[in-house]
CSV table of C-alpha atoms and ligand atoms in Angstrom, one decimal:
chain,number,residue,atom,x,y,z
A,1,UNK,CA,0.0,0.2,0.3
A,2,UNK,CA,1.2,3.5,-0.3
A,3,UNK,CA,1.2,6.0,2.1
A,4,UNK,CA,-1.0,9.0,2.1
A,5,UNK,CA,-1.5,12.4,4.1
A,6,UNK,CA,-4.7,14.1,4.4
A,7,UNK,CA,-7.3,16.0,6.2
A,8,UNK,CA,-10.0,14.1,7.7
A,9,UNK,CA,-13.0,14.4,9.3
A,10,UNK,CA,-14.3,11.5,11.3
A,11,UNK,CA,-18.0,12.6,12.9
A,12,UNK,CA,-20.4,15.1,11.0
A,13,UNK,CA,-19.7,17.9,13.8
A,14,UNK,CA,-16.1,16.9,13.7
A,15,UNK,CA,-13.6,19.9,12.6
A,16,UNK,CA,-10.9,18.8,9.5
A,17,UNK,CA,-7.2,18.0,11.0
A,18,UNK,CA,-4.7,15.7,9.8
A,19,UNK,CA,-5.3,11.5,8.7
A,20,UNK,CA,-2.9,9.7,7.1
A,21,UNK,CA,-4.1,6.5,5.5
A,22,UNK,CA,-3.8,4.3,2.6
A,23,UNK,CA,-4.0,4.3,-1.0
A,24,UNK,CA,-3.8,0.9,-3.3
A,25,UNK,CA,-0.6,-0.2,-5.5
A,26,UNK,CA,-0.9,0.4,-8.4
A,27,UNK,CA,-2.9,-1.7,-11.1
A,28,UNK,CA,-2.0,-2.3,-14.5
A,29,UNK,CA,-4.4,0.6,-15.6
A,30,UNK,CA,-4.1,2.9,-12.0
A,31,UNK,CA,-2.2,5.8,-12.6
A,32,UNK,CA,-0.7,7.9,-9.2
A,33,UNK,CA,-0.6,11.4,-9.1
A,34,UNK,CA,1.1,13.7,-6.8
A,35,UNK,CA,-1.5,16.4,-5.4
A,36,UNK,CA,-0.3,20.2,-6.4
A,37,UNK,CA,-4.4,22.2,-5.6
A,38,UNK,CA,-7.5,20.6,-4.4
A,39,UNK,CA,-10.7,23.2,-4.5
A,40,UNK,CA,-13.1,23.5,-1.8
A,41,UNK,CA,-16.6,22.3,-3.3
A,42,UNK,CA,-19.6,23.9,-1.2
A,43,UNK,CA,-20.4,20.1,-2.3
A,44,UNK,CA,-17.7,18.9,0.3
A,45,UNK,CA,-19.3,21.3,3.7
A,46,UNK,CA,-22.6,19.2,2.5
A,47,UNK,CA,-21.1,15.4,2.8
A,48,UNK,CA,-18.8,16.1,5.9
A,49,UNK,CA,-21.7,17.7,7.9
A,50,UNK,CA,-24.1,15.0,6.1
A,51,UNK,CA,-26.3,17.2,5.1
A,52,UNK,CA,-27.0,14.8,1.7
A,53,UNK,CA,-28.1,11.5,3.8
A,54,UNK,CA,-26.0,9.3,5.2
A,55,UNK,CA,-21.9,10.4,5.2
A,56,UNK,CA,-19.5,7.9,5.4
A,57,UNK,CA,-16.3,8.5,7.8
A,58,UNK,CA,-13.7,8.9,7.9
A,59,UNK,CA,-13.6,11.1,5.7
A,60,UNK,CA,-11.1,13.2,3.1
A,61,UNK,CA,-13.0,15.4,1.2
A,62,UNK,CA,-12.1,16.9,-2.4
A,63,UNK,CA,-13.2,16.5,-6.2
A,64,UNK,CA,-11.1,19.5,-7.6
A,65,UNK,CA,-8.0,18.0,-7.9
A,66,UNK,CA,-4.6,18.8,-10.1
A,67,UNK,CA,-1.5,17.2,-10.2
A,68,UNK,CA,1.6,15.5,-11.8
A,69,UNK,CA,1.7,11.6,-12.6
A,70,UNK,CA,4.1,9.8,-10.2
A,71,UNK,CA,3.6,6.6,-11.1
A,72,UNK,CA,1.4,4.2,-14.1
A,73,UNK,CA,0.8,1.1,-13.7
A,74,UNK,CA,2.0,-1.6,-16.8
A,75,UNK,CA,-0.9,-1.3,-18.9
A,76,UNK,CA,-1.4,2.3,-18.6
A,77,UNK,CA,-1.9,4.1,-22.2
A,78,UNK,CA,-3.1,7.5,-22.0
A,79,UNK,CA,-0.4,9.1,-19.4
A,80,UNK,CA,3.1,8.9,-18.9
A,81,UNK,CA,5.2,10.3,-15.7
A,82,UNK,CA,5.4,14.1,-15.1
A,83,UNK,CA,1.8,14.0,-17.3
A,84,UNK,CA,0.0,17.2,-15.4
A,85,UNK,CA,-3.5,15.8,-14.7
A,86,UNK,CA,-7.1,16.1,-13.1
A,87,UNK,CA,-9.4,14.1,-11.5
A,88,UNK,CA,-13.1,15.6,-10.4
A,89,UNK,CA,-16.5,13.7,-9.0
A,90,UNK,CA,-15.4,9.9,-9.7
A,91,UNK,CA,-13.0,7.8,-9.7
A,92,UNK,CA,-15.2,4.7,-11.5
A,93,UNK,CA,-18.1,3.1,-13.4
A,94,UNK,CA,-18.8,-0.3,-15.1
A,95,UNK,CA,-17.1,1.4,-18.0
A,96,UNK,CA,-19.6,-0.8,-19.7
A,97,UNK,CA,-23.4,0.0,-20.0
A,98,UNK,CA,-25.1,1.5,-22.1
A,99,UNK,CA,-25.3,4.9,-20.2
A,100,UNK,CA,-20.7,5.1,-19.5
A,101,UNK,CA,-20.2,4.3,-22.9
A,102,UNK,CA,-21.8,7.1,-24.0
A,103,UNK,CA,-19.6,9.4,-21.8
A,104,UNK,CA,-22.6,9.8,-18.3
A,105,UNK,CA,-21.0,7.6,-16.5
A,106,UNK,CA,-22.4,9.6,-13.3
A,107,UNK,CA,-25.2,7.9,-14.2
A,108,UNK,CA,-24.1,4.4,-14.7
A,109,UNK,CA,-26.7,2.1,-15.2
A,110,UNK,CA,-25.1,-0.9,-13.0
A,111,UNK,CA,-25.0,1.7,-10.2
A,112,UNK,CA,-21.5,1.4,-10.1
A,113,UNK,CA,-20.3,4.9,-10.0
A,114,UNK,CA,-17.8,5.7,-7.8
A,115,UNK,CA,-17.2,8.8,-6.3
A,116,UNK,CA,-13.7,10.5,-5.1
A,117,UNK,CA,-15.0,10.3,-1.6
A,118,UNK,CA,-17.5,9.5,0.4
A,119,UNK,CA,-18.3,6.7,-1.5
A,120,UNK,CA,-17.2,3.1,-1.9
A,121,UNK,CA,-15.3,1.2,-4.7
A,122,UNK,CA,-17.0,-1.4,-6.8
A,123,UNK,CA,-16.0,-4.1,-4.6
A,124,UNK,CA,-19.2,-2.0,-2.6
A,125,UNK,CA,-16.2,-2.5,0.2
A,126,UNK,CA,-13.4,0.0,-0.4
A,127,UNK,CA,-14.2,3.2,0.8
A,128,UNK,CA,-12.6,6.4,-1.6
A,129,UNK,CA,-10.6,9.5,0.0
A,130,UNK,CA,-10.9,12.5,-1.8
A,131,UNK,CA,-8.1,14.8,-2.6
A,132,UNK,CA,-7.2,17.1,0.7
A,133,UNK,CA,-4.4,14.7,-0.1
A,134,UNK,CA,-1.2,14.4,-1.1
A,135,UNK,CA,-1.8,11.7,-3.3
A,136,UNK,CA,-4.2,10.0,-5.3
A,137,UNK,CA,-4.5,6.2,-7.1
A,138,UNK,CA,-7.6,6.4,-9.8
A,139,UNK,CA,-7.6,4.5,-13.1
A,140,UNK,CA,-6.5,6.4,-16.2
A,141,UNK,CA,-9.9,6.2,-17.5
A,142,UNK,CA,-11.5,8.4,-14.9
A,143,UNK,CA,-8.3,10.7,-15.2
A,144,UNK,CA,-8.1,14.1,-17.5
A,145,UNK,CA,-5.1,16.0,-19.0
A,146,UNK,CA,-4.6,19.3,-18.3
A,147,UNK,CA,-2.9,22.3,-20.3
A,148,UNK,CA,0.5,23.5,-19.0
A,149,UNK,CA,-0.8,26.4,-20.8
A,150,UNK,CA,-3.2,27.7,-17.4
A,151,UNK,CA,-2.4,28.7,-14.0
A,152,UNK,CA,-2.3,25.3,-12.2
A,153,UNK,CA,-4.7,26.8,-9.3
A,154,UNK,CA,-7.6,28.3,-11.6
A,155,UNK,CA,-7.4,25.3,-13.3
A,156,UNK,CA,-8.1,23.0,-9.7
A,157,UNK,CA,-12.1,24.0,-9.9
A,158,UNK,CA,-12.9,23.2,-13.2
A,159,UNK,CA,-12.7,19.8,-11.7
A,160,UNK,CA,-16.2,20.1,-10.6
A,161,UNK,CA,-17.5,23.4,-10.6
A,162,UNK,CA,-16.7,24.3,-14.1
A,163,UNK,CA,-17.9,20.9,-15.4
A,164,UNK,CA,-20.8,21.5,-13.9
A,165,UNK,CA,-21.7,24.5,-15.4
A,166,UNK,CA,-20.2,23.7,-18.6
A,167,UNK,CA,-22.4,20.9,-19.0
A,168,UNK,CA,-26.0,22.4,-18.9
A,169,UNK,CA,-24.8,25.2,-20.8
A,170,UNK,CA,-24.2,23.3,-23.4
A,171,UNK,CA,-26.9,20.8,-23.6
A,172,UNK,CA,-29.4,23.8,-23.7
A,173,UNK,CA,-27.2,25.6,-26.7
A,174,UNK,CA,-25.9,28.6,-24.1
A,175,UNK,CA,-25.3,31.4,-26.8
A,176,UNK,CA,-25.3,34.3,-29.0
A,177,UNK,CA,-29.1,35.7,-28.9
A,178,UNK,CA,-29.4,34.3,-25.4
A,179,UNK,CA,-30.5,36.4,-22.5
A,180,UNK,CA,-29.4,34.4,-18.9
A,181,UNK,CA,-29.3,34.8,-15.8
A,182,UNK,CA,-26.6,33.2,-13.0
A,183,UNK,CA,-28.6,32.8,-9.7
A,184,UNK,CA,-25.4,33.3,-6.2
A,185,UNK,CA,-22.2,34.2,-7.2
A,186,UNK,CA,-19.9,31.3,-5.7
A,187,UNK,CA,-17.7,28.8,-7.6
A,188,UNK,CA,-20.2,27.3,-9.4
A,189,UNK,CA,-21.9,30.9,-10.0
A,190,UNK,CA,-18.9,32.4,-11.2
A,191,UNK,CA,-17.7,30.0,-13.9
A,192,UNK,CA,-21.3,29.8,-15.2
A,193,UNK,CA,-20.4,33.8,-16.0
A,194,UNK,CA,-17.5,32.9,-17.5
A,195,UNK,CA,-18.9,30.1,-20.4
A,196,UNK,CA,-22.2,32.3,-20.7
A,197,UNK,CA,-19.7,35.2,-21.7
A,198,UNK,CA,-17.3,33.7,-23.8
A,199,UNK,CA,-20.2,31.4,-25.9
A,200,UNK,CA,-22.0,35.1,-26.0
A,201,UNK,CA,-24.5,35.1,-24.3
A,202,UNK,CA,-25.8,38.2,-22.3
A,203,UNK,CA,-25.5,38.2,-18.9
A,204,UNK,CA,-27.5,39.2,-15.7
A,205,UNK,CA,-26.0,37.9,-12.0
A,206,UNK,CA,-28.6,37.4,-9.9
A,207,UNK,CA,-27.0,38.1,-6.5
A,208,UNK,CA,-27.8,38.3,-2.4
A,209,UNK,CA,-24.4,40.2,-1.6
A,210,UNK,CA,-24.3,43.7,-3.0
A,211,UNK,CA,-20.6,43.7,-2.5
A,212,UNK,CA,-19.8,41.3,-5.6
A,213,UNK,CA,-21.3,44.2,-8.3
A,214,UNK,CA,-17.7,45.2,-9.6
A,215,UNK,CA,-16.9,41.8,-9.3
A,216,UNK,CA,-19.7,40.3,-11.7
A,217,UNK,CA,-18.8,43.0,-14.0
A,218,UNK,CA,-15.2,42.3,-14.2
A,219,UNK,CA,-15.9,38.4,-14.6
A,220,UNK,CA,-17.6,39.8,-17.9
A,221,UNK,CA,-21.7,39.8,-16.7
A,222,UNK,CA,-23.5,43.0,-18.6
A,223,UNK,CA,-25.9,43.7,-15.8
A,224,UNK,CA,-26.3,42.6,-11.4
A,225,UNK,CA,-29.6,42.7,-9.5
A,226,UNK,CA,-30.0,42.4,-6.4
A,227,UNK,CA,-32.4,40.1,-5.6
A,228,UNK,CA,-33.2,41.5,-1.9
A,229,UNK,CA,-34.5,44.9,-3.5
A,230,UNK,CA,-38.1,43.7,-5.0
A,231,UNK,CA,-38.4,46.5,-7.0
A,232,UNK,CA,-34.6,45.7,-8.8
A,233,UNK,CA,-35.8,42.3,-9.3
A,234,UNK,CA,-39.1,43.3,-11.2
A,235,UNK,CA,-37.3,44.9,-13.9
A,236,UNK,CA,-36.0,41.7,-15.0
A,237,UNK,CA,-39.9,39.8,-15.2
A,238,UNK,CA,-40.6,37.7,-18.1
A,239,UNK,CA,-36.5,38.4,-19.5
A,240,UNK,CA,-34.7,35.7,-19.7
A,241,UNK,CA,-34.5,32.8,-21.4
A,242,UNK,CA,-32.3,30.5,-19.1
A,243,UNK,CA,-32.4,31.1,-15.7
A,244,UNK,CA,-29.1,29.1,-14.1
A,245,UNK,CA,-29.2,28.9,-10.2
A,246,UNK,CA,-26.4,28.0,-8.4
A,247,UNK,CA,-27.3,28.9,-4.7
A,248,UNK,CA,-26.0,26.5,-2.0
A,249,UNK,CA,-29.1,26.9,0.6
A,250,UNK,CA,-33.1,27.1,0.1
A,251,UNK,CA,-34.3,29.7,-1.7
A,252,UNK,CA,-37.7,30.8,-2.8
A,253,UNK,CA,-37.9,28.8,-6.7
A,254,UNK,CA,-41.4,30.4,-7.7
A,255,UNK,CA,-39.5,33.8,-7.2
A,256,UNK,CA,-36.7,33.1,-10.2
A,257,UNK,CA,-39.1,31.5,-12.4
A,258,UNK,CA,-41.0,34.9,-13.0
A,259,UNK,CA,-37.9,36.2,-14.4
A,260,UNK,CA,-38.5,33.8,-16.7
A,261,UNK,CA,-39.8,34.4,-20.6
A,262,UNK,CA,-42.6,32.5,-22.5
A,263,UNK,CA,-40.4,28.8,-22.6
A,264,UNK,CA,-37.3,29.7,-20.5
A,265,UNK,CA,-35.5,27.0,-18.4
A,266,UNK,CA,-34.8,27.3,-14.7
A,267,UNK,CA,-31.7,25.4,-14.8
A,268,UNK,CA,-30.8,23.8,-11.2
A,269,UNK,CA,-26.7,22.7,-10.2
A,270,UNK,CA,-28.1,24.1,-6.7
A,271,UNK,CA,-28.4,21.3,-4.5
A,272,UNK,CA,-29.5,23.0,-1.3
A,273,UNK,CA,-30.6,20.3,1.4
A,274,UNK,CA,-34.1,21.0,1.8
A,275,UNK,CA,-36.6,19.8,-1.1
A,276,UNK,CA,-38.0,22.3,-3.7
A,277,UNK,CA,-41.0,24.0,-3.2
A,278,UNK,CA,-42.9,25.7,-5.6
A,279,UNK,CA,-46.5,25.9,-7.8
A,280,UNK,CA,-47.0,24.0,-10.9
A,281,UNK,CA,-48.9,27.1,-12.0
A,282,UNK,CA,-45.9,28.8,-11.1
A,283,UNK,CA,-43.9,27.1,-14.5
A,284,UNK,CA,-47.3,27.1,-16.5
A,285,UNK,CA,-47.6,30.4,-17.1
A,286,UNK,CA,-45.3,31.1,-19.9
A,287,UNK,CA,-45.0,27.3,-20.5
A,288,UNK,CA,-41.3,27.5,-18.1
A,289,UNK,CA,-39.6,24.2,-17.0
A,290,UNK,CA,-37.0,23.5,-14.2
A,291,UNK,CA,-34.2,21.1,-15.9
A,292,UNK,CA,-31.5,19.7,-12.6
A,293,UNK,CA,-28.1,19.2,-14.0
A,294,UNK,CA,-25.6,16.7,-12.3
A,295,UNK,CA,-22.0,17.5,-12.3
A,296,UNK,CA,-21.1,16.0,-16.5
A,297,UNK,CA,-19.6,13.3,-17.9
A,298,UNK,CA,-15.6,11.9,-18.2
A,299,UNK,CA,-15.2,12.9,-21.8
A,300,UNK,CA,-17.6,16.9,-21.7
A,301,UNK,CA,-14.6,17.5,-18.5
A,302,UNK,CA,-12.2,17.1,-20.8
A,303,UNK,CA,-14.1,18.6,-23.6
A,304,UNK,CA,-14.9,21.6,-21.3
A,305,UNK,CA,-10.6,21.4,-19.7
A,306,UNK,CA,-9.7,21.8,-23.9
A,307,UNK,CA,-12.4,24.8,-24.0
A,308,UNK,CA,-10.6,26.6,-21.3
A,309,UNK,CA,-7.3,26.3,-22.5
A,310,UNK,CA,-8.2,28.1,-25.4
A,311,UNK,CA,-10.5,30.5,-24.5
A,312,UNK,CA,-8.1,31.5,-20.7
A,313,UNK,CA,-10.6,30.6,-18.9
A,314,UNK,CA,-9.2,29.5,-14.8
A,315,UNK,CA,-11.5,29.5,-11.8
A,316,UNK,CA,-10.5,32.7,-9.8
A,317,UNK,CA,-9.2,31.4,-6.7
A,318,UNK,CA,-8.1,32.2,-3.3
A,319,UNK,CA,-5.1,29.8,-2.6
A,320,UNK,CA,-5.0,28.8,1.0
A,321,UNK,CA,-3.1,26.8,3.7
A,322,UNK,CA,-4.5,23.7,4.1
A,323,UNK,CA,-4.2,24.7,8.2
A,324,UNK,CA,-6.7,27.1,7.0
A,325,UNK,CA,-9.2,25.0,5.5
A,326,UNK,CA,-12.0,24.8,8.9
A,327,UNK,CA,-11.9,29.2,8.5
A,328,UNK,CA,-12.1,28.4,4.6
A,329,UNK,CA,-15.7,26.9,5.2
A,330,UNK,CA,-17.3,29.0,7.5
A,331,UNK,CA,-16.7,31.9,4.9
A,332,UNK,CA,-17.9,29.8,2.4
A,333,UNK,CA,-21.2,29.6,4.2
A,334,UNK,CA,-21.4,33.0,4.9
A,335,UNK,CA,-20.5,33.8,0.4
A,336,UNK,CA,-17.6,35.1,1.3
A,337,UNK,CA,-15.2,33.1,-1.4
A,338,UNK,CA,-14.0,35.2,-4.5
A,339,UNK,CA,-14.7,32.7,-6.1
A,340,UNK,CA,-13.5,29.6,-4.7
A,341,UNK,CA,-11.1,28.8,-2.2
A,342,UNK,CA,-8.1,25.9,-3.5
A,343,UNK,CA,-5.9,24.3,-1.2
A,344,UNK,CA,-1.9,24.2,-1.6
A,345,UNK,CA,-1.5,21.0,-1.1
A,346,UNK,CA,2.6,22.0,-0.8
A,347,UNK,CA,0.9,22.8,2.7
A,348,UNK,CA,0.5,19.5,4.3
A,349,UNK,CA,4.4,19.0,4.2
B,1,NAP,P1,-20.9,28.6,-2.6
B,1,NAP,O1,-19.6,28.7,-3.5
B,1,NAP,O2,-21.3,28.5,-1.7
B,1,NAP,O3,-21.7,29.8,-3.9
B,1,NAP,C1,-23.3,29.7,-3.3
B,1,NAP,C2,-23.9,30.8,-4.1
B,1,NAP,O4,-25.0,30.9,-3.1
B,1,NAP,C3,-23.3,31.9,-2.8
B,1,NAP,O5,-21.8,32.5,-2.8
B,1,NAP,C4,-24.6,32.7,-2.7
B,1,NAP,O6,-24.4,33.6,-3.8
B,1,NAP,C5,-25.7,31.9,-2.8
B,1,NAP,N1,-26.2,32.0,-1.5
B,1,NAP,C6,-26.1,31.7,-0.8
B,1,NAP,N2,-27.1,31.2,0.6
B,1,NAP,C7,-28.0,31.6,0.0
B,1,NAP,C8,-28.9,32.4,0.4
B,1,NAP,N3,-29.8,31.6,1.7
B,1,NAP,N4,-29.9,33.0,-1.0
B,1,NAP,C9,-29.6,33.1,-1.8
B,1,NAP,N5,-28.3,32.6,-2.5
B,1,NAP,C10,-28.0,32.3,-1.7
B,1,NAP,O7,-21.3,27.7,-3.4
B,1,NAP,P2,-20.6,26.5,-4.9
B,1,NAP,O8,-19.6,25.1,-4.8
B,1,NAP,O9,-20.7,27.2,-6.3
B,1,NAP,O10,-21.7,25.6,-4.7
B,1,NAP,C11,-22.8,25.7,-4.7
B,1,NAP,C12,-23.9,24.8,-4.7
B,1,NAP,O11,-23.7,23.4,-6.3
B,1,NAP,C13,-24.6,23.9,-3.6
B,1,NAP,O12,-25.5,23.4,-3.1
B,1,NAP,C14,-23.2,22.5,-4.9
B,1,NAP,O13,-23.5,21.5,-3.5
B,1,NAP,C15,-24.0,22.5,-5.7
B,1,NAP,N6,-23.4,21.8,-6.5
B,1,NAP,C16,-23.9,20.7,-7.3
B,1,NAP,C17,-23.6,20.2,-8.3
B,1,NAP,C18,-23.9,19.5,-9.5
B,1,NAP,O14,-23.4,18.1,-9.6
B,1,NAP,N7,-25.2,20.0,-9.7
B,1,NAP,C19,-21.6,20.2,-8.6
B,1,NAP,C20,-21.5,21.1,-7.7
B,1,NAP,C21,-22.0,21.9,-6.3
B,1,NAP,P3,-24.6,35.7,-3.6
B,1,NAP,O15,-24.1,36.5,-2.9
B,1,NAP,O16,-23.8,36.0,-5.1
B,1,NAP,O17,-26.2,35.6,-3.7
B,2,ZN,ZN1,-18.2,20.1,-6.2
């Protein structure tokens, strides 16, 4: 086994603290990666605190992983030592069912999607541990190539915040001629702004934080609207073709549906812990729809990374020492993040 160091919690009220554990020895198709940076996703907080159903402890969170290959199994074809690579929310699946073969491994029909942490390997026994650690072992099919051109710390959040917003934007063909709102300017939200702007849409940020207006404009947004001010919001009634909702906490969906034009779509990527509450009538008016989107498959993750390299897109990050992680969580919870915390894994040593 390979000894690894990381930060873990042992129950839902625990603070993250140093923990030593083991990664498996390399199997023929495995890649060993020395992790350079790992982003902090709000999903890490939901899971650390067991907010999405019973969590598996000990838990090493982290699914926005970038680093270099330092070892390869005997039959690895896709990578060599020294390659810059990434791992997102998944580390394995059956790879043979029609859905996996379509590149939608998050929906593996055999139920064998293995998430990067808070999950079990396909043997249904071995826990997985995430990226708040110095090294990780993963089958090559779930490792993606990262360009040497982009600042690496800003690439890490693309592995979740990036793909989770890129995927529905592509699915719905969002681009030129569309009026798009991004609800919640956090990790996912700021990536949605960057992608929608890069694809030519008119973008409005709908935010609860007046202090984010300047940043929204710097990210390329055309308009900024404070959702706590009903007068501000009214201006956008029946206006948007798409609203991309990246809010992490329970909120009023009907208010946002009212901002959709005829046939508009409210796309949820945020996953608050409470059930969504709304009346069918709030969508009936104008034949509006609601859609929910789950991360993105491996081929699309590679496509997104290549798109980012081509368009010079990275996440806006605040790089932190790993010993600051518990404070960073509190700041994420109070919407005080600009716009993703990324852990410098050198600080583990
Ligand atoms: P984040 O950085 O904390 O951003 C969330 C933003 O939501 C905040 O910055 C804030 O923006 C807004 N917000 C917070 N509380 C609010 C409230 N009570 N009412 C209205 N707006 C509020 O979180 P993130 O990492 O981007 O993740 C966002 C959500 O997406 C989380 O629930 C996460 O678990 C989920 N997620 C889903 C997927 C998927 O596959 N669908 C993947 C990754 C993450 P303003 O200050 O601008 O209001
Ligand atoms: Zn995430």
